[in-house]
mmCIF file with all atom_site columns, C-alpha atoms in Angstrom:
data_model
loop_
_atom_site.group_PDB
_atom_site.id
_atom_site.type_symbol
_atom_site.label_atom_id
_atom_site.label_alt_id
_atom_site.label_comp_id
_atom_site.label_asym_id
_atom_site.label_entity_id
_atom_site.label_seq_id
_atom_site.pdbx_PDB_ins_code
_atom_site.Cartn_x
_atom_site.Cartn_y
_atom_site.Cartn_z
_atom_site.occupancy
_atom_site.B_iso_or_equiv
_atom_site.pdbx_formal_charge
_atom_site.auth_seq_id
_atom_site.auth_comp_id
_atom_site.auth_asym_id
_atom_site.auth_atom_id
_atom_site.pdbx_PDB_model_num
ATOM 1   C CA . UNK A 1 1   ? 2.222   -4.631 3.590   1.00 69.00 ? 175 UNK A CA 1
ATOM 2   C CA . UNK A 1 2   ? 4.467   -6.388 1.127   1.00 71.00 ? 176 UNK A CA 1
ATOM 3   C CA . UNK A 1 3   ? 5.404   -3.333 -0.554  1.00 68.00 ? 177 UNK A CA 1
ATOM 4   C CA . UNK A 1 4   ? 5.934   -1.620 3.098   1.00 66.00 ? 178 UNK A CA 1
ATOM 5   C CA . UNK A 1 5   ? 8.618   -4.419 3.602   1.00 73.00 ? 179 UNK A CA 1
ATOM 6   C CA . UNK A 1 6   ? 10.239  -4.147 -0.157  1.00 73.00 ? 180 UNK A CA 1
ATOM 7   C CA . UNK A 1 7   ? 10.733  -0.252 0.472   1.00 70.00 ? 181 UNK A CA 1
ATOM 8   C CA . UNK A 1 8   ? 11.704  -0.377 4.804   1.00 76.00 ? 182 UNK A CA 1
ATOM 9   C CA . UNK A 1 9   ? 15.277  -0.801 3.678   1.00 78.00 ? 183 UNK A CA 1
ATOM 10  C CA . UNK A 1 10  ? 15.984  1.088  0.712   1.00 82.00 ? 184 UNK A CA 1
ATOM 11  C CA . UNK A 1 11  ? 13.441  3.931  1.471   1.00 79.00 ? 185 UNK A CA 1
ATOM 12  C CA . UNK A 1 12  ? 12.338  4.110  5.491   1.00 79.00 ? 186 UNK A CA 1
ATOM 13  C CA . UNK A 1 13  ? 10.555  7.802  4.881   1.00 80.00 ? 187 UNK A CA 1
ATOM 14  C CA . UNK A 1 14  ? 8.238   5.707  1.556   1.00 78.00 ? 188 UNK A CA 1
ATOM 15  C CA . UNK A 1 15  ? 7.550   2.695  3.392   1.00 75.00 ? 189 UNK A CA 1
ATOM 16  C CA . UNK A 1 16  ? 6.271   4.624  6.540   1.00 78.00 ? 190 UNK A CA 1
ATOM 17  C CA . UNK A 1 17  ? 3.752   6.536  4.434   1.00 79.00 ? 191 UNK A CA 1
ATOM 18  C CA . UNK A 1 18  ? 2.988   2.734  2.663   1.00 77.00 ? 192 UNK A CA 1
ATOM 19  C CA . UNK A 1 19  ? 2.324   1.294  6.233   1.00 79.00 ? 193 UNK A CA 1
ATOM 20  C CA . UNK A 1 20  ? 0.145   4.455  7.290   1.00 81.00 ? 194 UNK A CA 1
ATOM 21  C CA . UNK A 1 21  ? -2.189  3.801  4.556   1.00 81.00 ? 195 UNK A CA 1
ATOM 22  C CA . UNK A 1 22  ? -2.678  0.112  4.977   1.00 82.00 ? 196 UNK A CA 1
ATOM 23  C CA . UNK A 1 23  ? -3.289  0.808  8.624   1.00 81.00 ? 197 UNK A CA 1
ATOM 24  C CA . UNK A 1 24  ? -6.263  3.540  7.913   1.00 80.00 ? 198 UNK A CA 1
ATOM 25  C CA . UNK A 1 25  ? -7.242  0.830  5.306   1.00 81.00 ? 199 UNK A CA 1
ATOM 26  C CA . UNK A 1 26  ? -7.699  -1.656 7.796   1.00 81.00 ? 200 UNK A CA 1
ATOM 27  C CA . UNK A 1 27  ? -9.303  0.566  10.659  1.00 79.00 ? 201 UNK A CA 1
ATOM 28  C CA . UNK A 1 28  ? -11.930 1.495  8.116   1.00 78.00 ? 202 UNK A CA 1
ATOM 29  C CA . UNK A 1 29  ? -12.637 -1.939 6.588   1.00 81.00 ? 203 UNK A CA 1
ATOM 30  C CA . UNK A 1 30  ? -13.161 -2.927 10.231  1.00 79.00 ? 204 UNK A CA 1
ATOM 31  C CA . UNK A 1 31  ? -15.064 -0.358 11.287  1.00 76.00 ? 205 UNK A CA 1
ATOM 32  C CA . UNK A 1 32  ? -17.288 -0.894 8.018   1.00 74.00 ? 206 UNK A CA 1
ATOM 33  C CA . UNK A 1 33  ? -17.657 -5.066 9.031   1.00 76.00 ? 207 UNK A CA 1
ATOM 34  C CA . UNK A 1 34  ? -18.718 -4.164 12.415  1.00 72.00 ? 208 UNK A CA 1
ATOM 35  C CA . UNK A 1 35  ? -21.333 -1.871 11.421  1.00 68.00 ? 209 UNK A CA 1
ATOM 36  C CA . UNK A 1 36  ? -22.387 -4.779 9.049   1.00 68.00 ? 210 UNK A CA 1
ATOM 37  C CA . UNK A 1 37  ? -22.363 -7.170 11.497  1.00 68.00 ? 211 UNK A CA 1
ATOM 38  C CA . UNK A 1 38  ? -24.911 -5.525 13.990  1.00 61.00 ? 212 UNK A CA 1
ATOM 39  C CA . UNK A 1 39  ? -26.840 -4.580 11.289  1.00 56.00 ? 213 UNK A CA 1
ATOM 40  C CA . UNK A 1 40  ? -26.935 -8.336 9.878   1.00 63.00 ? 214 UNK A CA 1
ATOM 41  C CA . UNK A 1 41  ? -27.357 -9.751 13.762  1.00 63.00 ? 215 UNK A CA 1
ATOM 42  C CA . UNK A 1 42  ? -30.225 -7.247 14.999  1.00 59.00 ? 216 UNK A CA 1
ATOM 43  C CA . UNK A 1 43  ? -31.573 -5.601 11.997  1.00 54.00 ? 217 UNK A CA 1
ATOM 44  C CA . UNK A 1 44  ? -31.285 -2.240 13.332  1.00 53.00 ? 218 UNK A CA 1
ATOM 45  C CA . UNK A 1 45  ? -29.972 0.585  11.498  1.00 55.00 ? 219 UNK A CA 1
ATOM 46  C CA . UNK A 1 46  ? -26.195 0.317  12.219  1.00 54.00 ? 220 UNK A CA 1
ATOM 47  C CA . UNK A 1 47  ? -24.387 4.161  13.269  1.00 55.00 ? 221 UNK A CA 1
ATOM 48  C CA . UNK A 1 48  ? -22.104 4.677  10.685  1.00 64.00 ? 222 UNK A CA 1
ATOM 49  C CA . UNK A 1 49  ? -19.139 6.936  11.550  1.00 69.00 ? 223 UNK A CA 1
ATOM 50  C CA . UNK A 1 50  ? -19.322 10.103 8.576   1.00 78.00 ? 224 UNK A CA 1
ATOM 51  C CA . UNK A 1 51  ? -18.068 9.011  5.533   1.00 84.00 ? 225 UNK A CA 1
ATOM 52  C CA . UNK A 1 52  ? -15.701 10.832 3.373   1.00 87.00 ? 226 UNK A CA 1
ATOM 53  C CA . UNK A 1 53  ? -16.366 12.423 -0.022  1.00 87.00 ? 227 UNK A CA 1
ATOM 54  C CA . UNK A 1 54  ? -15.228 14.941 -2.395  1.00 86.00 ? 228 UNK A CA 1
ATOM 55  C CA . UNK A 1 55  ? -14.326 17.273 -0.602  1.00 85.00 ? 229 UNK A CA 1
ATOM 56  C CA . UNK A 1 56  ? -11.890 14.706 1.561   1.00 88.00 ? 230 UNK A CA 1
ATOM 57  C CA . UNK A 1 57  ? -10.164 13.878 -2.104  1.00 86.00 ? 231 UNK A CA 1
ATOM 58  C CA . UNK A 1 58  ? -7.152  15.983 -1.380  1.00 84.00 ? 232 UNK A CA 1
ATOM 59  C CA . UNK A 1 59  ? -6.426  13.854 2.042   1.00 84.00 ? 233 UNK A CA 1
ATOM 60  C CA . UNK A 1 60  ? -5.726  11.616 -0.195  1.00 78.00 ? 234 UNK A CA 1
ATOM 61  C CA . UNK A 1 61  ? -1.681  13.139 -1.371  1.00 75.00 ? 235 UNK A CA 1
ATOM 62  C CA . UNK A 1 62  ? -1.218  13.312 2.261   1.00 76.00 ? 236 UNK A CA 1
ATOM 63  C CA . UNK A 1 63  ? -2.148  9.561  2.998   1.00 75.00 ? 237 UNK A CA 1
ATOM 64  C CA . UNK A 1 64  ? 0.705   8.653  0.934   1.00 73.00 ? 238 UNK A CA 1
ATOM 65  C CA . UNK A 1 65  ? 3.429   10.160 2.519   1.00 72.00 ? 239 UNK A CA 1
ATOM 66  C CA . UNK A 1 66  ? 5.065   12.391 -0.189  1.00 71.00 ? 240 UNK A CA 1
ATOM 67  C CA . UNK A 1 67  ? 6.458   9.721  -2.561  1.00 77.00 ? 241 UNK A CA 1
ATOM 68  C CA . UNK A 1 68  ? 5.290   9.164  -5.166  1.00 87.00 ? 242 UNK A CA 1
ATOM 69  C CA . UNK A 1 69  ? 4.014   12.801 -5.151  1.00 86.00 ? 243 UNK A CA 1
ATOM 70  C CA . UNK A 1 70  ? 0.094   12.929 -5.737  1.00 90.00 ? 244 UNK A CA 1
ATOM 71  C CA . UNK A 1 71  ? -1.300  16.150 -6.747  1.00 91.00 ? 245 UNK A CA 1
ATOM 72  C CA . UNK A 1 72  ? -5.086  16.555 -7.177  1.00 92.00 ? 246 UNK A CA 1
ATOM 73  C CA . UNK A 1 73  ? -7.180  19.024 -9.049  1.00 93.00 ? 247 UNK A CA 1
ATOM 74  C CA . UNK A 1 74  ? -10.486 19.669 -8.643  1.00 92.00 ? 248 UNK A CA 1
ATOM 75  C CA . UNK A 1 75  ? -12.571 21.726 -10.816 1.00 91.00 ? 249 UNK A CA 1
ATOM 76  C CA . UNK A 1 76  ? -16.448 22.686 -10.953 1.00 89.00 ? 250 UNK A CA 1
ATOM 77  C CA . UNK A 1 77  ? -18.985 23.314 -8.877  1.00 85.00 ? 251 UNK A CA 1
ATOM 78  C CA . UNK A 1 78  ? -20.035 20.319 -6.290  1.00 85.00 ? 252 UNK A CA 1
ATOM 79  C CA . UNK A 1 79  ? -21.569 21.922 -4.265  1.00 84.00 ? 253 UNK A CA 1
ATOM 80  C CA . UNK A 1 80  ? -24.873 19.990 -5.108  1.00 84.00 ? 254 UNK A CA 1
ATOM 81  C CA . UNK A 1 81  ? -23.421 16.725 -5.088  1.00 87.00 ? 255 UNK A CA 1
ATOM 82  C CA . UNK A 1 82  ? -24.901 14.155 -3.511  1.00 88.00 ? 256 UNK A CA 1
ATOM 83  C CA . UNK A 1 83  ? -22.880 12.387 -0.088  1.00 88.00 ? 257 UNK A CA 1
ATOM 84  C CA . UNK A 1 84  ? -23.455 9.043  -1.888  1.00 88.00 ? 258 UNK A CA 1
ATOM 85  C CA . UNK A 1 85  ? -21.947 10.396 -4.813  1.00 93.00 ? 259 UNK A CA 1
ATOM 86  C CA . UNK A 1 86  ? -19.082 11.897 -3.287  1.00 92.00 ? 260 UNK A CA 1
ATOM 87  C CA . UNK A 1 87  ? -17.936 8.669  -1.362  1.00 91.00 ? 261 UNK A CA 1
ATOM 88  C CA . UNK A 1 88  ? -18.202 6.580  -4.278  1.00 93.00 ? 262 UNK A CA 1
ATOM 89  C CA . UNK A 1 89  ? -15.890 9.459  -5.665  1.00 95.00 ? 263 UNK A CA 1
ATOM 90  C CA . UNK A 1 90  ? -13.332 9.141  -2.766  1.00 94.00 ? 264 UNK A CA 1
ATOM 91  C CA . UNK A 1 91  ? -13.321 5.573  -3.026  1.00 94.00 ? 265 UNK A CA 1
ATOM 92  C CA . UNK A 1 92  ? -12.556 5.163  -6.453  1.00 96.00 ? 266 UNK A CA 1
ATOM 93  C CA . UNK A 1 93  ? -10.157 7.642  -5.960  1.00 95.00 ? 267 UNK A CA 1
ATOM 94  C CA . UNK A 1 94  ? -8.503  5.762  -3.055  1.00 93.00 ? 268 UNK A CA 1
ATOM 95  C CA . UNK A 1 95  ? -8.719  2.862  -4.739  1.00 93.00 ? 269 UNK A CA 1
ATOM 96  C CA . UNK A 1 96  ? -6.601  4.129  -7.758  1.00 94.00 ? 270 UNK A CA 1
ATOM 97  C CA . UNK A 1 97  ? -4.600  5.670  -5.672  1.00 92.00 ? 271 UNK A CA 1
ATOM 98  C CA . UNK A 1 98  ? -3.360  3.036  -3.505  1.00 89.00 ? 272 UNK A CA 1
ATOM 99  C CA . UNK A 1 99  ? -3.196  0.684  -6.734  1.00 89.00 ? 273 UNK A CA 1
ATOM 100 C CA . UNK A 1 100 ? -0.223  3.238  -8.402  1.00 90.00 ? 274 UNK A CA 1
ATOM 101 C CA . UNK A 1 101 ? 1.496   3.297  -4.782  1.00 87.00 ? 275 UNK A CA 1
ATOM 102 C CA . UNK A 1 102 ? 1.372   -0.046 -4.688  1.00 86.00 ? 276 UNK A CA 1
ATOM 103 C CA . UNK A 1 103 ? 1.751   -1.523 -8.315  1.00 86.00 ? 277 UNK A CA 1
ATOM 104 C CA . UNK A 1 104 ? 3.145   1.531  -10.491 1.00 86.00 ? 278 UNK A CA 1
ATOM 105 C CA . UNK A 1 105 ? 6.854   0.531  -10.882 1.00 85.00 ? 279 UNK A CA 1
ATOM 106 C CA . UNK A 1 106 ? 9.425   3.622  -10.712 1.00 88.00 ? 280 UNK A CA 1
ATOM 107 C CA . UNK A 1 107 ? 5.964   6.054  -10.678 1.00 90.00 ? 281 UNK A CA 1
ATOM 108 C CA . UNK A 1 108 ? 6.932   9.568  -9.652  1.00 91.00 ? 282 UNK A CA 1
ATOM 109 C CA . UNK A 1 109 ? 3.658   11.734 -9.502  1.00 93.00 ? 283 UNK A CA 1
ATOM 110 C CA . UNK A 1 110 ? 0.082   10.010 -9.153  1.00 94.00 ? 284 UNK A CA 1
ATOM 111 C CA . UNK A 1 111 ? -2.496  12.902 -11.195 1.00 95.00 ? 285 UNK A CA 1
ATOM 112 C CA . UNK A 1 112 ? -6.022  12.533 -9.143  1.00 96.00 ? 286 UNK A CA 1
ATOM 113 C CA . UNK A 1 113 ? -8.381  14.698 -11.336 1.00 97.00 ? 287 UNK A CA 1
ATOM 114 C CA . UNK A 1 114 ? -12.355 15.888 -11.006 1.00 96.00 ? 288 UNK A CA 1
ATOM 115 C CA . UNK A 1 115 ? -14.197 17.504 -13.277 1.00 96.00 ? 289 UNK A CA 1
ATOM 116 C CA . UNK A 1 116 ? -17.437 18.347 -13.640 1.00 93.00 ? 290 UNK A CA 1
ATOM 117 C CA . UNK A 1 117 ? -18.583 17.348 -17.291 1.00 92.00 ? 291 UNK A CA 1
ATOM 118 C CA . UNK A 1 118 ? -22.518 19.049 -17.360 1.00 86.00 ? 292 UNK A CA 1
ATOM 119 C CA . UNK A 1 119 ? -24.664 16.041 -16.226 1.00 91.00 ? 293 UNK A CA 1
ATOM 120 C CA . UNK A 1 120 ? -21.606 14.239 -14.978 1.00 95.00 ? 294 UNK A CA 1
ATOM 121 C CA . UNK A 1 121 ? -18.266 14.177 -12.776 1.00 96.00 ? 295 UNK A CA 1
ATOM 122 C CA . UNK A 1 122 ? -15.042 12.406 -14.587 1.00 98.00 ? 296 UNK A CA 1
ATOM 123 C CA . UNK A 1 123 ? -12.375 11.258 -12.228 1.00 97.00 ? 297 UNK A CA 1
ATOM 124 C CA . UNK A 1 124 ? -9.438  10.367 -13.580 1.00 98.00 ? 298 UNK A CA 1
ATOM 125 C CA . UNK A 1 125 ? -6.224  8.408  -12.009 1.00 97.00 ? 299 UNK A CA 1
ATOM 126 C CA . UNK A 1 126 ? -3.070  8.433  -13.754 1.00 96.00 ? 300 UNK A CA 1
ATOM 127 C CA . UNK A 1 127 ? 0.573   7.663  -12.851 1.00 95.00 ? 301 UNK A CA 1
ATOM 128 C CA . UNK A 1 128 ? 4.074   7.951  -14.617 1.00 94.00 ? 302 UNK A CA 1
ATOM 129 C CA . UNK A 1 129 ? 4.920   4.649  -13.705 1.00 91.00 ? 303 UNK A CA 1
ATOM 130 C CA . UNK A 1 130 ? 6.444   2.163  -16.036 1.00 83.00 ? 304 UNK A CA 1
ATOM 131 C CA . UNK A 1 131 ? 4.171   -0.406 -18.075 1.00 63.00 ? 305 UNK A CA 1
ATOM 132 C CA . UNK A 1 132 ? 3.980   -3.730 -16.269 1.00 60.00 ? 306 UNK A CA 1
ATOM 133 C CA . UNK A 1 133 ? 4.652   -5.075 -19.691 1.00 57.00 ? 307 UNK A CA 1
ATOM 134 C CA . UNK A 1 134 ? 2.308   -8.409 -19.861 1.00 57.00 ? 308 UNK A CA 1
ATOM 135 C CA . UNK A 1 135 ? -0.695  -6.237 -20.728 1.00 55.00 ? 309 UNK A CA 1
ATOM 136 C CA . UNK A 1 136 ? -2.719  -7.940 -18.343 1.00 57.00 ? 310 UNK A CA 1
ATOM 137 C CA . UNK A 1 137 ? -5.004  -6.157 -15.854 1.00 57.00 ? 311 UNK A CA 1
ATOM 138 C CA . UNK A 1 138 ? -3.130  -7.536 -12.349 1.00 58.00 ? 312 UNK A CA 1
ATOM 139 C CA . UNK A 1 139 ? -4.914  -9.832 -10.186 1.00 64.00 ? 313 UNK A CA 1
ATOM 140 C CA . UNK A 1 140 ? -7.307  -8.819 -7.191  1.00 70.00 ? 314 UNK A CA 1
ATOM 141 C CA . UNK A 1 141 ? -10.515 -7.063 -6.439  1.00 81.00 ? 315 UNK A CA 1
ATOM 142 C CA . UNK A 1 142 ? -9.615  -3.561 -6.501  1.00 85.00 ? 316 UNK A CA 1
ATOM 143 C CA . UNK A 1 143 ? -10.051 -2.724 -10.164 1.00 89.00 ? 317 UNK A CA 1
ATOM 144 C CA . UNK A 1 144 ? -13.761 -4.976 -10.226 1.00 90.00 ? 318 UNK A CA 1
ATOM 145 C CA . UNK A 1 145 ? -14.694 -2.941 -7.187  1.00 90.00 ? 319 UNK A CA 1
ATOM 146 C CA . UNK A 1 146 ? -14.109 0.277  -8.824  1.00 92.00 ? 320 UNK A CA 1
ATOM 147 C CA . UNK A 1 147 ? -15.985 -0.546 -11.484 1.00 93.00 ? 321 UNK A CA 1
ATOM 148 C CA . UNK A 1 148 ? -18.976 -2.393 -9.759  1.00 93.00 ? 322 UNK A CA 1
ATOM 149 C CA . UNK A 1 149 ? -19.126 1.037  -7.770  1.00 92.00 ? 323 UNK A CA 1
ATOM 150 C CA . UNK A 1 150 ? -19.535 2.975  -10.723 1.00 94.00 ? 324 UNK A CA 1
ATOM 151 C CA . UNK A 1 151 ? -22.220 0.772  -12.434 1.00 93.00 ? 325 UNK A CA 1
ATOM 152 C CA . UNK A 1 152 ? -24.357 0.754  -9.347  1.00 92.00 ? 326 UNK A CA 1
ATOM 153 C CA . UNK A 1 153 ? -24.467 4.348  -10.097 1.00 93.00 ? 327 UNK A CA 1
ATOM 154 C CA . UNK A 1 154 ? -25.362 4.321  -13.381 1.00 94.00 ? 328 UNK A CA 1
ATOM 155 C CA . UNK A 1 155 ? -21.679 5.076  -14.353 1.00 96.00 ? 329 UNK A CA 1
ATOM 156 C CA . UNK A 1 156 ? -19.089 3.796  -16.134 1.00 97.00 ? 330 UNK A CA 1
ATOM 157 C CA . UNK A 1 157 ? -15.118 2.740  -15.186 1.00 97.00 ? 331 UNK A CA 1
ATOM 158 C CA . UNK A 1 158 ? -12.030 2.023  -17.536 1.00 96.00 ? 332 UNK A CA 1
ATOM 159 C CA . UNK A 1 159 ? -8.923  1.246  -16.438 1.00 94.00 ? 333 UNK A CA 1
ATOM 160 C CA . UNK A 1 160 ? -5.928  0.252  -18.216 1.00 92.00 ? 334 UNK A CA 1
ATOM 161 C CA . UNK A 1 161 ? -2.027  0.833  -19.800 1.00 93.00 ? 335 UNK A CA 1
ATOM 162 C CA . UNK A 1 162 ? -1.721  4.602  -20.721 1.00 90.00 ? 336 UNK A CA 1
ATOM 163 C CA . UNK A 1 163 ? -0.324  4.973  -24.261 1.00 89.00 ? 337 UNK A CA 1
ATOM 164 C CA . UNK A 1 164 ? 1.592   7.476  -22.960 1.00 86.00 ? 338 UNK A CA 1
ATOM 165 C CA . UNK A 1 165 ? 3.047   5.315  -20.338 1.00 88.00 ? 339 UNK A CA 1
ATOM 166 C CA . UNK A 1 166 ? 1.684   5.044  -16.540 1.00 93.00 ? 340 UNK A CA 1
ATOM 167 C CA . UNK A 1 167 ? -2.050  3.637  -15.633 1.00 94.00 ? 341 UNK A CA 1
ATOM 168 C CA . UNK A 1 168 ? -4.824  5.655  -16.022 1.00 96.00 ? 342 UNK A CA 1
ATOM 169 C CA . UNK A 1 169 ? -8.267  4.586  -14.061 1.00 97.00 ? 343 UNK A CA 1
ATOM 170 C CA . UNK A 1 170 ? -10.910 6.757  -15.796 1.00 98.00 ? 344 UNK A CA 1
ATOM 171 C CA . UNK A 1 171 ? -14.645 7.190  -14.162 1.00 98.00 ? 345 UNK A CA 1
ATOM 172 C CA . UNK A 1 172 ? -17.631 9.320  -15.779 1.00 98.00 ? 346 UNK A CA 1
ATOM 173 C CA . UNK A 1 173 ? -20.709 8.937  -12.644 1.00 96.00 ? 347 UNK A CA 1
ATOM 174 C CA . UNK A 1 174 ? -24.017 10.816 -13.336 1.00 95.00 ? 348 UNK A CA 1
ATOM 175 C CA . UNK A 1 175 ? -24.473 13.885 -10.970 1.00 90.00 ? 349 UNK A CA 1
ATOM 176 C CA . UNK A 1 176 ? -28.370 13.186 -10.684 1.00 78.00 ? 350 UNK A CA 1
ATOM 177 C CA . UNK A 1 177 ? -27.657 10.275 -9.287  1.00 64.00 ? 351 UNK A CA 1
ATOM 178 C CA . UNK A 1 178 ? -30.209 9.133  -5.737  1.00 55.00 ? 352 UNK A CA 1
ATOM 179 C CA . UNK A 1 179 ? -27.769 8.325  -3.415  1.00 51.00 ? 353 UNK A CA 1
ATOM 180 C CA . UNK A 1 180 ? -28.113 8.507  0.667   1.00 50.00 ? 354 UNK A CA 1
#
């Protein structure tokens, strides 16, 4: 929202596409509690709505709204790939994605990447953005979530300063992987 304010004045068409994504952000989350909440209350099985995965990755550059531009590149066969392992996919993805929108300063082009390594997928998340210069990972959840994600699946997550300049959020998850 904050960064949906910064850019209303200086770039409506940027801050539009900012404000679109927190509000899908939002419906989700909500959707997600409620479904957590009945399921807490009654112990039934709560009706999830379908949950995106791989294949929804490239929804992702249109989420955005243009600027910076995202352009994503899948390659190898997924056809195999578990749902489980395809949302945690998207998520991550969305995750990095939203965190170089939101934190990346003067990023122009946000590279969303999946490949398919033998027994694993990499996903990697890089923008052109400038260095934040303290070195420091910034503050919130996002990052730890990311990375808790990819443990749970046996994976791994690093995310940090590019030395080529930018952020680059790099995730390796094993295809065998039991997911629902």
């Amino acid at each position: 929202a904050q960064a949906g304010r910064a850019l209303a004045a200086s770039n409506p068409d940027r801050a539009l596409g900012t404000l679109e994504t927190i509000e899908e952000s939002a419906s989700r989350t909500l959707e997600e509690m409620r479904a957590m909440v009945v399921f807490l209350r009654d112990g039934a099985e709560p009706d999830f709505a379908p949950q995106p995965g791989l294949a929804d990755i490239e929804r992702l550059a249109r989420r955005v709204g243009g600027w910076p531009l995202v352009d994503v590149q899948v390659a190898g066969d997924f056809a195999a790939l578990s749902p489980g392992l395809g949302v945690a996919l998207y998520r991550i993805a969305q995750e990095a994605v939203t965190n170089a929108v939101r934190h990346a300063r003067d990023a122009t082009r946000i590279t969303v990447h999946v490949a398919d390594e033998d027994e694993q997928v990499r996903l990697t998340v890089r923008d052109d953005g400038a260095a934040n210069g303290t070195g420091r990972t910034p503050p919130g959840y996002g990052l730890v979530g990311m990375a808790e994600r990819a443990s749970l699946l046996g994976g791994s997550l690093q995310a940090g300063p590019d030395p080529d300049g930018g952020w680059t959020v790099d995730a390796l998850l094993p295809k065998g992987v039991a997911t629902s």
